Coordinates of C-alpha atoms in Angstrom, one line a residue:
X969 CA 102.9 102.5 -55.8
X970 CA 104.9 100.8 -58.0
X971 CA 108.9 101.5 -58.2
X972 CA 110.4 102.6 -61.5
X973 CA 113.4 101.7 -62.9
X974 CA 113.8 106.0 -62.9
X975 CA 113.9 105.7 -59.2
X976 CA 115.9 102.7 -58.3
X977 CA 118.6 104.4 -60.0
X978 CA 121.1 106.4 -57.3
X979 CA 120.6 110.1 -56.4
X980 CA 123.5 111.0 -58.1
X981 CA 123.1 109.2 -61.7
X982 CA 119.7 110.6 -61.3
X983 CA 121.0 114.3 -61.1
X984 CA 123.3 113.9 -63.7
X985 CA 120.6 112.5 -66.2
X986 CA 118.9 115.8 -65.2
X987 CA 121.8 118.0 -66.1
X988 CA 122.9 116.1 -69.5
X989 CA 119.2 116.4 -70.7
X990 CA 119.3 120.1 -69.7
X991 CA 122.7 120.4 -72.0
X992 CA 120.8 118.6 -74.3
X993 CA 118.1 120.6 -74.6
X994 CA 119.9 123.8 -74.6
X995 CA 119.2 125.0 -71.5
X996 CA 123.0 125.2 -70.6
X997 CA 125.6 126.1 -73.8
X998 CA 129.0 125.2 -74.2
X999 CA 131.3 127.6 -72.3
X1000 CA 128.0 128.2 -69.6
X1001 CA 128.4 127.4 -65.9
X1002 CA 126.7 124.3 -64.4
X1003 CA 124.9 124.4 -61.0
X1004 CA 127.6 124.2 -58.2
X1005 CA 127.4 121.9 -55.4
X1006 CA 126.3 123.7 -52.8
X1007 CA 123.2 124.5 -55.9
X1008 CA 122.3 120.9 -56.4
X1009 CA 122.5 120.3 -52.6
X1010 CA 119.9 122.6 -51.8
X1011 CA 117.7 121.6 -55.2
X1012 CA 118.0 118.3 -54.6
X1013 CA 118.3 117.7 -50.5
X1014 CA 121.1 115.8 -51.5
X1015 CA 124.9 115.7 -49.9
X1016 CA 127.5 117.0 -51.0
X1017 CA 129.3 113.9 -51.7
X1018 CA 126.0 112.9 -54.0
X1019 CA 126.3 116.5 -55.6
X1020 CA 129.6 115.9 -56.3
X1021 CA 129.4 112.3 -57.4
X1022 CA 126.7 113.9 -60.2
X1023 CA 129.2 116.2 -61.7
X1024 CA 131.7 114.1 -62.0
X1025 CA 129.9 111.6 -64.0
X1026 CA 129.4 114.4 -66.4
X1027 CA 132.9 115.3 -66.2
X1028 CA 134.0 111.9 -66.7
X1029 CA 131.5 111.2 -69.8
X1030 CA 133.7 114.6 -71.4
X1031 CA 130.3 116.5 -71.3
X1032 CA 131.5 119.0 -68.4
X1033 CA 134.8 120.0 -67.3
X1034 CA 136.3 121.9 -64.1
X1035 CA 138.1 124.9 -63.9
X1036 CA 140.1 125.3 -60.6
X1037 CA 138.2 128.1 -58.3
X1038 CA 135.2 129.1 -61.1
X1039 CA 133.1 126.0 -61.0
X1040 CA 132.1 123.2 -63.5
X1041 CA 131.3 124.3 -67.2
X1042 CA 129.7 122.8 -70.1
X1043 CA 132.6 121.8 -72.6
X1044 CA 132.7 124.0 -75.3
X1045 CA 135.5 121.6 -77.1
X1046 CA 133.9 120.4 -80.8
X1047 CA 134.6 116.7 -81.0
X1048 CA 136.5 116.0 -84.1
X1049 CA 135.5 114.1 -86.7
X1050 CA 138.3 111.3 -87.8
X1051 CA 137.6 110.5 -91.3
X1052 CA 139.4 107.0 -91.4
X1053 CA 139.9 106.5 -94.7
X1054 CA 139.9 109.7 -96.3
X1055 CA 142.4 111.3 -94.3
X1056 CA 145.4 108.0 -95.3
X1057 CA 144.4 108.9 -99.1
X1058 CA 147.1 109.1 -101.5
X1059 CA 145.7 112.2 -102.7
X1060 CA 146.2 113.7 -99.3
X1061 CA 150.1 113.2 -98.6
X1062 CA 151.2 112.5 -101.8
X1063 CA 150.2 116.4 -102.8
X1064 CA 151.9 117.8 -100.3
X1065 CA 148.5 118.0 -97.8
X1066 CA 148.9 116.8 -94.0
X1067 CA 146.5 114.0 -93.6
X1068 CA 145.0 116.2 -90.8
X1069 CA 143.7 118.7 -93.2
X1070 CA 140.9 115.6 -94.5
X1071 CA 139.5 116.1 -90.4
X1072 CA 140.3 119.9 -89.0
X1073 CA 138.5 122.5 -91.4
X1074 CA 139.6 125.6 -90.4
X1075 CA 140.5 124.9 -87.1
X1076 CA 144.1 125.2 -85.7
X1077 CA 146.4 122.5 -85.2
X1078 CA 149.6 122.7 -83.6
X1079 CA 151.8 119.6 -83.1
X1080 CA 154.0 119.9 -79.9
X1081 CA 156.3 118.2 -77.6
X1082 CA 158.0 116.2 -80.6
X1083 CA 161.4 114.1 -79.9
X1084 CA 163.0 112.3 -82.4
X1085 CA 165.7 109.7 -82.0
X1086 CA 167.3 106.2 -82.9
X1087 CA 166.6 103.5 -80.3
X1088 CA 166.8 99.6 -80.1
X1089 CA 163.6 98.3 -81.4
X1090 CA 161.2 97.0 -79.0
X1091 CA 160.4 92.7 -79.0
X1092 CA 156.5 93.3 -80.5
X1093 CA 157.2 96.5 -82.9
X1094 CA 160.9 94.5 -84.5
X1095 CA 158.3 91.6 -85.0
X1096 CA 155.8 93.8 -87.1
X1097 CA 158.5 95.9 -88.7
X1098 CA 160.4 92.2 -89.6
X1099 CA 163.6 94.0 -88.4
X1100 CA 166.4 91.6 -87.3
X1101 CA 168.1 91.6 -84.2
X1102 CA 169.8 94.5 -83.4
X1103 CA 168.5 96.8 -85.9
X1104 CA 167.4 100.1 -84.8
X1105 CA 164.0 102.1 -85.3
X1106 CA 163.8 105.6 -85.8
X1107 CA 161.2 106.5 -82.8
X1108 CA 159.0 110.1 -83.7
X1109 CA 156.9 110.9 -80.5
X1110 CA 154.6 114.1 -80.5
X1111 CA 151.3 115.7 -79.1
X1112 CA 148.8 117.4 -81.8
X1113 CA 146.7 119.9 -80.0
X1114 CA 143.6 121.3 -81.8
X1115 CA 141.8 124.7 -80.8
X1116 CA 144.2 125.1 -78.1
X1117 CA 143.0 121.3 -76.5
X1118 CA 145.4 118.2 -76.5
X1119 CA 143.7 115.5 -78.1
X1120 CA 146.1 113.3 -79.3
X1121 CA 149.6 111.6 -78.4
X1122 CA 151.4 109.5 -81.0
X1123 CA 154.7 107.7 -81.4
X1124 CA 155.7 106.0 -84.8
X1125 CA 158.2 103.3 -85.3
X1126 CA 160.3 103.2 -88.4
X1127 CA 163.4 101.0 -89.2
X1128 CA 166.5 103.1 -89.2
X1129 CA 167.8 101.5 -92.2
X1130 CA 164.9 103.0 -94.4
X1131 CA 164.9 106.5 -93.0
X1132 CA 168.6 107.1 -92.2
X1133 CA 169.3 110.4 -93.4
X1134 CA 166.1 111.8 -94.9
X1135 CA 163.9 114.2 -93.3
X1136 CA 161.8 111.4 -91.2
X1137 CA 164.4 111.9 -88.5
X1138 CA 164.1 115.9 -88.5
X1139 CA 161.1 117.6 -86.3
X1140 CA 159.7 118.3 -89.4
X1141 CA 159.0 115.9 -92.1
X1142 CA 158.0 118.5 -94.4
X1143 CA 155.0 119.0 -96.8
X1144 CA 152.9 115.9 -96.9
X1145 CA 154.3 114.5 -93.8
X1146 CA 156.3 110.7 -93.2
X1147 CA 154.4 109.5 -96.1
X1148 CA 155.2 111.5 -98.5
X1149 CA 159.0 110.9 -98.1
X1150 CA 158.7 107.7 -97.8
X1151 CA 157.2 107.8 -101.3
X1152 CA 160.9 109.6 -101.9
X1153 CA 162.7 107.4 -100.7
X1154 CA 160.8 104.3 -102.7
X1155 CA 158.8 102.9 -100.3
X1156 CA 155.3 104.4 -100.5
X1157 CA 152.7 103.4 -98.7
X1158 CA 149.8 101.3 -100.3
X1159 CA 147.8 99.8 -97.6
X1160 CA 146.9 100.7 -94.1
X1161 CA 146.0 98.6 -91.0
X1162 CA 144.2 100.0 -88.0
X1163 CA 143.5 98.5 -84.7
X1164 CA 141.3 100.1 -82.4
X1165 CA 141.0 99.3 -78.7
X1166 CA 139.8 101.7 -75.6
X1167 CA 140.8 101.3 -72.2
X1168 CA 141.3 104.1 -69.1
X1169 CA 143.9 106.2 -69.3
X1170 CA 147.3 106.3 -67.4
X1171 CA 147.9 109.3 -65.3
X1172 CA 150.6 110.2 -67.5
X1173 CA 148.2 110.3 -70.3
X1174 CA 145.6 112.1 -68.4
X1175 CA 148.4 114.8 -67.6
X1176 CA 149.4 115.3 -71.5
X1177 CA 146.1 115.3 -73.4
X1178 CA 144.6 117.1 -70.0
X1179 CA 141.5 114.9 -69.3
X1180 CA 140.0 113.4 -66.1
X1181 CA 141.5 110.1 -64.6
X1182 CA 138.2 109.1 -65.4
X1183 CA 138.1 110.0 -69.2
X1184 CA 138.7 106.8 -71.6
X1185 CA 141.0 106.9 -74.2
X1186 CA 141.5 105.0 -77.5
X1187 CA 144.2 103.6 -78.6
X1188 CA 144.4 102.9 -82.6
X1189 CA 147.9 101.3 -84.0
X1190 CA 148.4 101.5 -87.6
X1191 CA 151.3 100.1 -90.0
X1192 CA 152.0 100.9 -93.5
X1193 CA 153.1 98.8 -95.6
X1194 CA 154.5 99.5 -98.9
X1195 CA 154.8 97.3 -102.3
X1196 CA 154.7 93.8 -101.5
X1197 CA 153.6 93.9 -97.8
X1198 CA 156.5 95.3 -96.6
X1199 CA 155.7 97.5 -93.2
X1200 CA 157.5 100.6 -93.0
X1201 CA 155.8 102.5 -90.3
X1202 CA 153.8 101.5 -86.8
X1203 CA 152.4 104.5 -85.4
X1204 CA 150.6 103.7 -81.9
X1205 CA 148.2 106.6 -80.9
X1206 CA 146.6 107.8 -78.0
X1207 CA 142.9 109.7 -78.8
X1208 CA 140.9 111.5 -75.9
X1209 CA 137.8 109.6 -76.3
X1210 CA 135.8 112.9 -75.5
X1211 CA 137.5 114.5 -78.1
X1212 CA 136.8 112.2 -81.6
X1213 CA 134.1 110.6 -83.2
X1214 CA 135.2 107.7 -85.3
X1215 CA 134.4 108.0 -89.1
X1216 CA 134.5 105.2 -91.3
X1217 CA 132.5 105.9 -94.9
X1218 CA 133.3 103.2 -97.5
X1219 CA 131.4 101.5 -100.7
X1220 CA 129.8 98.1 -100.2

């Protein structure tokens, strides 16, 4: 008989192709307990390190997740939907509107963990910012949580000289967000620049947004630049890849 590309495949890919097409189908909902080791053992007449190897590649893809002493369980997390270019609108900061309100619906958003402060300007970010030595960058870090799950760390870089003084160096930038007074304070933003990359995460990383070692993670770093080029902001973030899908609608 003639091998299959189904059956050269290890035990434990195999299993987990099992269990994805059963979430898939419906069979197991978001929220419902996955067979257990010792359950795919005995269905199986696998080991336990095969068993286990098959749940974590569905933990790993973001699909399932542990929860210390009950088990693995389908994730009942709703990706979010990252409108690209509908959320950096001017419509959207300039009335006032977070630019998370173009991607979250209803859902609730909390932004934690923020520090603000005035710090030396690193080599690459003075580069982009066209700072000169010695100046200063007003650094905003912070974690945005949605639906009680961390799914996004972000730290923006802005020259001191621009923001000294205005609400940009408060925890809270108020209605419409860094944008918005930056339009105050003469420098609003016309054009945006994204770069996206993905790579693994570090563990420090996988500790704050609370993901698996072997969750990836994307990384998109934006500037905005206001009237004649001039870049005002870098904001470098840090996306759980299980948590987003990537929108980009546009005209031709």
């Amino acid at each position: 008989m003639a091998t299959t590309d189904d059956d050269r495949r290890p035990k434990y890919q195999r299993i987990a192709d099992s269990l994805r097409e059963a979430i898939q189908s419906g069979e197991y909902g978001p929220g419902d307990r996955l067979p257990g080791e010792n359950d795919l053992m005995a269905a199986h007449g696998v080991a336990r390190m095969t068993a286990r190897q098959a749940l974590s590649v569905l933990k790993d893809e973001g699909v399932a997740e542990s929860r210390k002493g009950a088990g693995v369980f389908v994730r009942s997390f709703r990706p979010l939907r990252r409108r690209g270019i509908q959320r950096l609108a001017q419509e959207q900061w300039g009335s006032g509107r977070s630019i998370w309100s173009a991607d979250i619906e209803n859902r609730t958003l909390l932004v934690d963990q923020v520090t603000v402060s005035e710090e030396a300007a690193p080599e690459q970010i003075g580069q982009v910012l066209d700072l000169s030595e010695g100046d200063t960058v007003c650094v905003r870090r912070r974690r945005f949580v949605l639906d009680g799950k961390p799914v996004l760390l972000a730290t923006s870089y802005l020259p001191t000289a621009v923001v000294a003084g205005s609400a940009i160096t408060q925890e809270d930038t108020g209605p419409g967000g860094t944008y918005a007074r930056l339009a105050e304070l003469g420098y609003k933003p016309v054009h945006f620049r994204e770069e996206i990359r993905s790579r693994m995460p570090t563990r420090d990383e996988a500790a704050q947004l609370s993901i698996s070692a072997g969750t990836p993670v994307i990384l998109i770093c934006r500037t905005a630049f206001a009237d004649e080029g001039r870049p005002v902001e870098i904001n470098e973030m840090t996306l759980d890849a299980a948590s987003y899908v990537l929108e980009y609608d546009f005209d031709a």
